[in-house]
XYZ file of C-alpha atoms in Angstrom:
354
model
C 15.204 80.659 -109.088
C 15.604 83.625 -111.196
C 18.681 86.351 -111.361
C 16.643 88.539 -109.429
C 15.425 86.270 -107.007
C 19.194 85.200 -106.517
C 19.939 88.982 -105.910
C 17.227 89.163 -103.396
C 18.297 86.038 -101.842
C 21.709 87.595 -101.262
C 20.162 90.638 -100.088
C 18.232 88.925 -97.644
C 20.688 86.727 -96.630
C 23.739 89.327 -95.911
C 21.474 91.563 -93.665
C 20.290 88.687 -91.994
C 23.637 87.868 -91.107
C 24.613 90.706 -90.020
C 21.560 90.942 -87.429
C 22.331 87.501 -86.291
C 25.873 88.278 -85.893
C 25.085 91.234 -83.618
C 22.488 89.174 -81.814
C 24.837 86.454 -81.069
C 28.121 89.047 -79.719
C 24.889 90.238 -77.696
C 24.020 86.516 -76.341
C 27.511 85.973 -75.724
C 27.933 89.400 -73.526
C 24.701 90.310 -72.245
C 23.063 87.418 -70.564
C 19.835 88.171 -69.050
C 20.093 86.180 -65.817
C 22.633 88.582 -65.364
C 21.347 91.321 -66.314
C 18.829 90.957 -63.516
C 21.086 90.305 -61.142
C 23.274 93.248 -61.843
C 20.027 96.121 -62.225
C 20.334 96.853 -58.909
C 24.282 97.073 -59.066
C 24.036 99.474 -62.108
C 21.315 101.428 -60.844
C 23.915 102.224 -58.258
C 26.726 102.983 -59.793
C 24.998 105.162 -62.014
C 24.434 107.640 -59.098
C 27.422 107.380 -57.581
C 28.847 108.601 -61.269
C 26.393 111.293 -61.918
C 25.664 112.323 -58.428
C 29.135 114.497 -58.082
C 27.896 115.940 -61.443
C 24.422 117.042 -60.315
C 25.620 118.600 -56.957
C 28.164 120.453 -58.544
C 25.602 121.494 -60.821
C 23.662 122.995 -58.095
C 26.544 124.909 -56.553
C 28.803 126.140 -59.047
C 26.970 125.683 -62.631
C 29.007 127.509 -64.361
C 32.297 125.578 -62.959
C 30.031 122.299 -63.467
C 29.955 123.005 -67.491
C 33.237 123.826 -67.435
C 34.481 120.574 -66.026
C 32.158 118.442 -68.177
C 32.977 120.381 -71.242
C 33.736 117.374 -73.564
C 30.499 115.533 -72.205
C 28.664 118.370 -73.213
C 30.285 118.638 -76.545
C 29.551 114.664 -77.047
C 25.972 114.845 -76.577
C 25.488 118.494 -79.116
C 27.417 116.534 -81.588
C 25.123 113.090 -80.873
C 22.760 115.277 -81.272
C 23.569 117.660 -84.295
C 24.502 114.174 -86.018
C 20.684 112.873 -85.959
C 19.281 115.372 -87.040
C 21.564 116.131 -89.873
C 21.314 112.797 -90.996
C 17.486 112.727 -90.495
C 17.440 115.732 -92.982
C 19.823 114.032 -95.639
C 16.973 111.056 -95.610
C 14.557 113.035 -95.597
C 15.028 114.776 -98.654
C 16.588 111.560 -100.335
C 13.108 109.740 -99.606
C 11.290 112.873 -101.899
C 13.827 112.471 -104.762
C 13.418 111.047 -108.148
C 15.950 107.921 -107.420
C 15.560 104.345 -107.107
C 13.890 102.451 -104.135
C 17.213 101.091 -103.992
C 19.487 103.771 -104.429
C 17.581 105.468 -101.490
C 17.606 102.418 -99.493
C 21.289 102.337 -99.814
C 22.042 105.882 -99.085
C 19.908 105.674 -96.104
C 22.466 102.179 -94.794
C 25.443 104.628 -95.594
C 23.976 107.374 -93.868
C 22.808 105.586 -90.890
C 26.684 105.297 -89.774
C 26.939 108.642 -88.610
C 24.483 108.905 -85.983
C 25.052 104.410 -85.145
C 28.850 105.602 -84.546
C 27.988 108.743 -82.262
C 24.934 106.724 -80.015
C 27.190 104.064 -79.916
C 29.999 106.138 -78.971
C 28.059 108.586 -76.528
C 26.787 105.210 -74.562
C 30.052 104.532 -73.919
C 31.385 107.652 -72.673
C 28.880 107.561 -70.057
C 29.334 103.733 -69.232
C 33.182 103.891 -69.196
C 33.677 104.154 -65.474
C 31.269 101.479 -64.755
C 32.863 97.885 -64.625
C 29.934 95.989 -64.836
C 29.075 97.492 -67.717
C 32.399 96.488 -69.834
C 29.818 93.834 -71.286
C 27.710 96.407 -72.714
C 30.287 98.955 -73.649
C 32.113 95.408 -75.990
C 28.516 95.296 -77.467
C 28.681 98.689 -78.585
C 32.027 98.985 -79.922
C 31.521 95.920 -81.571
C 28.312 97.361 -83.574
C 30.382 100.006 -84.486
C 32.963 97.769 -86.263
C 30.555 95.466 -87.896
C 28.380 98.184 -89.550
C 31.704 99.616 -90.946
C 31.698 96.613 -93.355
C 28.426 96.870 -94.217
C 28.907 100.534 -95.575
C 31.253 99.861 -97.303
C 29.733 96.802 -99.106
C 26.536 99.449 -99.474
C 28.476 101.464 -100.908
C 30.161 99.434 -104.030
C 26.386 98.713 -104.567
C 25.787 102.114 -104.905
C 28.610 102.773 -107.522
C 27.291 99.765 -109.501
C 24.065 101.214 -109.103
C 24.997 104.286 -110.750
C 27.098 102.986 -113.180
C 24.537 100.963 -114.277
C 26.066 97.101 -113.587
C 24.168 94.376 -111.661
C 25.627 90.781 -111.143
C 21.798 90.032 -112.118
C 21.739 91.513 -115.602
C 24.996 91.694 -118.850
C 27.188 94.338 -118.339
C 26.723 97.507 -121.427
C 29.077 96.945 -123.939
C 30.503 100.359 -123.599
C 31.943 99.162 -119.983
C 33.474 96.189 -121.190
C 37.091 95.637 -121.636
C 38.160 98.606 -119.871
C 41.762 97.931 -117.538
C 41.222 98.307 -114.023
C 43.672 99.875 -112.013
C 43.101 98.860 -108.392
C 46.229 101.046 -106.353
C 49.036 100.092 -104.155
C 49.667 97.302 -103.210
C 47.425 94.756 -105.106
C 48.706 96.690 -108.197
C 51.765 95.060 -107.559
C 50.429 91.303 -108.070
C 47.142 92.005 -109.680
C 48.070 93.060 -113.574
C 46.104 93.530 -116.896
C 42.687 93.196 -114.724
C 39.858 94.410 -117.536
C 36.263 94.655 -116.861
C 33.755 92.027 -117.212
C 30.878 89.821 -115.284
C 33.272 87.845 -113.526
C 35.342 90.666 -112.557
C 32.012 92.430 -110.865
C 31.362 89.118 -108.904
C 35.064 89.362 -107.678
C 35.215 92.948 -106.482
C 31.430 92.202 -105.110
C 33.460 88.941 -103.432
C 36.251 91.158 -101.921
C 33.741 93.535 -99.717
C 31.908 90.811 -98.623
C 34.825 88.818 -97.016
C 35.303 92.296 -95.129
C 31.496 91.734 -94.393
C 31.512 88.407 -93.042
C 34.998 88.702 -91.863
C 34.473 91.503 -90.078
C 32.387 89.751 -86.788
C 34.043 86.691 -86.767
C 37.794 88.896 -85.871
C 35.283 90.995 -82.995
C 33.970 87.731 -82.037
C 37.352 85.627 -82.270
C 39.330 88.335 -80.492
C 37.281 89.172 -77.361
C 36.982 85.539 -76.728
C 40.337 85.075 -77.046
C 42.980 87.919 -76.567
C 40.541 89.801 -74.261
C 38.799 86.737 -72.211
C 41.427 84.071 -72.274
C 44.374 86.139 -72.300
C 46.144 84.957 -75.686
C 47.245 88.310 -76.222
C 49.596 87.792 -78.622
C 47.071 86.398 -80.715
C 45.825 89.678 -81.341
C 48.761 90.655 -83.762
C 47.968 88.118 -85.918
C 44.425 88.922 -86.248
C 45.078 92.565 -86.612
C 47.099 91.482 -89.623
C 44.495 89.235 -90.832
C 42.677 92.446 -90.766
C 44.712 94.877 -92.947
C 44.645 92.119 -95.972
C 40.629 91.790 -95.388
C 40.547 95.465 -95.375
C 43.063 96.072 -98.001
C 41.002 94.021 -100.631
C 37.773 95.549 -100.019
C 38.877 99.355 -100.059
C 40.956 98.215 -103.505
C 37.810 97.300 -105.033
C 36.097 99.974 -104.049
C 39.113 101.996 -105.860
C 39.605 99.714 -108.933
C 35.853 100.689 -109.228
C 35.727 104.102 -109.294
C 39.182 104.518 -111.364
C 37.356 102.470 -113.747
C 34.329 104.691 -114.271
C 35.502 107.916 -112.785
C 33.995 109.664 -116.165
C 30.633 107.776 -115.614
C 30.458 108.755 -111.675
C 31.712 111.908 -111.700
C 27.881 113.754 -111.958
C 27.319 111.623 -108.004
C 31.021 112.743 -106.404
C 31.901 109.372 -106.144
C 35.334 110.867 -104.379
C 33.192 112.699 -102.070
C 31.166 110.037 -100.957
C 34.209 107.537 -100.599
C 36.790 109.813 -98.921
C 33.672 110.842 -96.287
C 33.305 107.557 -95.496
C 37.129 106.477 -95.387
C 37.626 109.754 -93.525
C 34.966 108.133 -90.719
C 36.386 104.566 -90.859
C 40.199 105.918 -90.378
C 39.584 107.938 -87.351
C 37.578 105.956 -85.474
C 40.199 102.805 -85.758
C 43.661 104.790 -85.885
C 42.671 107.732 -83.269
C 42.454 105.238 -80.173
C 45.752 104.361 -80.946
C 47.232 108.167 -81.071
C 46.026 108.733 -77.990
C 47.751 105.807 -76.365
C 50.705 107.654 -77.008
C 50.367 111.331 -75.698
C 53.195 110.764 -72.943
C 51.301 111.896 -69.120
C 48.154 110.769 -69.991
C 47.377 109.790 -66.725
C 47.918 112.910 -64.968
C 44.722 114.223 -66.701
C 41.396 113.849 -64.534
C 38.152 111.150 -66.091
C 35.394 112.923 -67.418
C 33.400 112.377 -64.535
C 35.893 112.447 -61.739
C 34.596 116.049 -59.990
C 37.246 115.447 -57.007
C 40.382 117.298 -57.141
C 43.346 115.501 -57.147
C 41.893 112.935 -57.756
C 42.989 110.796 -61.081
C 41.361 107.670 -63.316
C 42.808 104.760 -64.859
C 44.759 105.657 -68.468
C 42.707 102.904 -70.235
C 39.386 104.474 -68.931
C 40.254 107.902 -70.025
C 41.732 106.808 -73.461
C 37.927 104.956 -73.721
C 36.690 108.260 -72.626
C 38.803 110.677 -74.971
C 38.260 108.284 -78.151
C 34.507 108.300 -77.700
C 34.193 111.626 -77.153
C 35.903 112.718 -80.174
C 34.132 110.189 -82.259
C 30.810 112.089 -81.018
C 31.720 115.498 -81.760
C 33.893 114.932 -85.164
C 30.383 112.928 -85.754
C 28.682 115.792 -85.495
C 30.437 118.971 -86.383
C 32.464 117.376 -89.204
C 31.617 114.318 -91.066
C 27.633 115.192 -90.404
C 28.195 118.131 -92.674
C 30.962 116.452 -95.300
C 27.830 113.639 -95.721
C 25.466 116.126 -95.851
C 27.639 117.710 -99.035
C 28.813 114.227 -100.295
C 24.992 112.811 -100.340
C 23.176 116.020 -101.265
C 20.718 115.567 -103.678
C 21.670 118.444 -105.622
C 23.919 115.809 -107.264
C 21.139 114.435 -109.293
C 20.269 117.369 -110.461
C 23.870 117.696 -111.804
C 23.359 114.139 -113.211
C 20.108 115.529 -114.584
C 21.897 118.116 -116.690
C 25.001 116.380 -117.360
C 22.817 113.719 -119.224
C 20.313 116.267 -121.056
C 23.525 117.969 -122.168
C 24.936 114.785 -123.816
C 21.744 114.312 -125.510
């Protein structure tokens, strides 16, 4: 097999993994015997949710809007997030780049409106116990897709910069030191570039990739369902090395060739999606600690008085920031990151050289 039926190979084989993955957590937590079972149940509790909603509605709308303020904001910024995104896309697939430079933006892109769905589902599931099976399906699509983008997106630098792992890298590139950042700095020295060097940094995302389901997998089977709790500190450990070696080679990359990426905004792109990636793990944990948390009422708790579980609302307050920062940030710092207005700088940048 050639170099480039290798590459596709490896294409085809990381996105099939990553389907699989998602099909299996979905195996594991959806079963459809009981899904049957449990339609009626759902059906239920779905009105007994909403139905407080809808009468107060009725009676008192503007009071109603009022008290579902943040549900309201979740689903503009869902929706300001799809369409935003849908434009971005739109006017990539009419541009001048590579098949698979679009292809790639589009996997990037696709994380804003994944996050906010996936998010938005979960605000409105949150007070429903049976569905704790869906809601794990959803936040773990969420965390899997994050190590996809950023495995897209070293492709996308190498893309620009010109380097395949299927093809000799220009001479130009060669030899240049690679400066990766605190803390692999520290250990890794006198790193220069070459085609073994672009297989390792390749190597580093995709342990993040692959490493990324089996912790989702491995820790609600076995903090969450069997109780090993303490478990969970080691794998969140095991985490911040996976994580810290694929975000370094994203930034050994880019110091390396900041002068040829600087027409796409390389920093742009890369803080937009860091920006994203931070939040949504770190911002759970914030609000954890905002002392009388409980005193505040659940999203959909219309009663006076009347308060929910901390863990529910802390569900509920996470996902509904992720939906509106979704939408009325990171949906617009994409939309400049990605523009295509970019190649047109690229386009200059290059006739200007020549």
């Amino acid at each position: 097999m050639g170099k480039g039926g290798r590459g596709k190979l490896v294409e085809t084989v990381r996105l099939g993994v990553t389907f699989v993955v998602v099909a299996i957590v979905g195996c594991i937590f959806l079963p459809l015997t009981e899904m049957a079972e449990q339609a009626t149940k759902h059906k239920m509790e779905v009105i007994e949710i909403f139905s407080p909603m809808l009468e107060a509605i009725g009676n008192d709308p503007k009071a109603a809007v009022q008290d579902n303020l943040m549900v309201i904001l979740s689903a503009v910024g869902t929706l300001l997030s799809i369409i935003i995104v849908a434009q971005v896309c739109w006017r990539h697939s009419h541009s001048k780049e590579s098949q698979r430079e679009k292809a790639l933006i589009e996997a990037i892109l696709l994380m804003l409106p994944l996050y906010a769905v996936c998010s938005f589902m979960v605000l409105l599931l949150s007070e429903m116990p049976s569905a704790a099976n869906v809601i794990h399906l959803l936040e773990a699509t969420k965390e899997i897709y994050e190590a996809v983008v950023l495995h897209e997106f070293l492709e996308l630098m190498y893309s620009y910069s010109d380097i395949s792992r299927d093809k000799p890298i220009p001479k130009a590139l060669l030899g240049r030191h690679v400066h990766f950042g605190p803390p692999l700095d520290w250990f890794i020295k006198d790193v220069k570039m070459d085609e073994a060097l672009v297989k390792r940094l390749e190597g580093w995302t995709m342990q993040f990739v692959y490493f990324r389901p089996f912790h989702i997998v491995f820790d609600l089977v076995v903090v969450h369902m069997l109780g090993y709790h303490w478990v969970g500190n080691l794998t969140f450990a095991a985490y911040m090395v996976s994580t810290t070696y694929s975000l370094s080679s994203l930034i050994g990359f880019y110091h390396t060739f900041a002068k040829e990426l600087q027409p796409y905004a390389p920093l742009a792109k890369f803080l937009s999606i860091k920006g994203v990636v931070f939040l949504t793990t770190y911002q759970k944990m914030g609000l954890a600690l905002i002392p009388k948390l409980d005193q505040f009422q659940c999203f959909f708790n219309l009663e006076d008085g009347k308060h929910c579980n901390v863990d529910v609302l802390i569900d509920q307050l996470a996902s509904a920031l992720v939906c509106i920062e979704m939408g009325f940030l990171f949906s617009f710092a994409f939309q400049e990151a990605f523009s295509i207005k970019w190649l047109n700088v690229k386009a200059a940048t290059t006739k200007k050289e020549d």
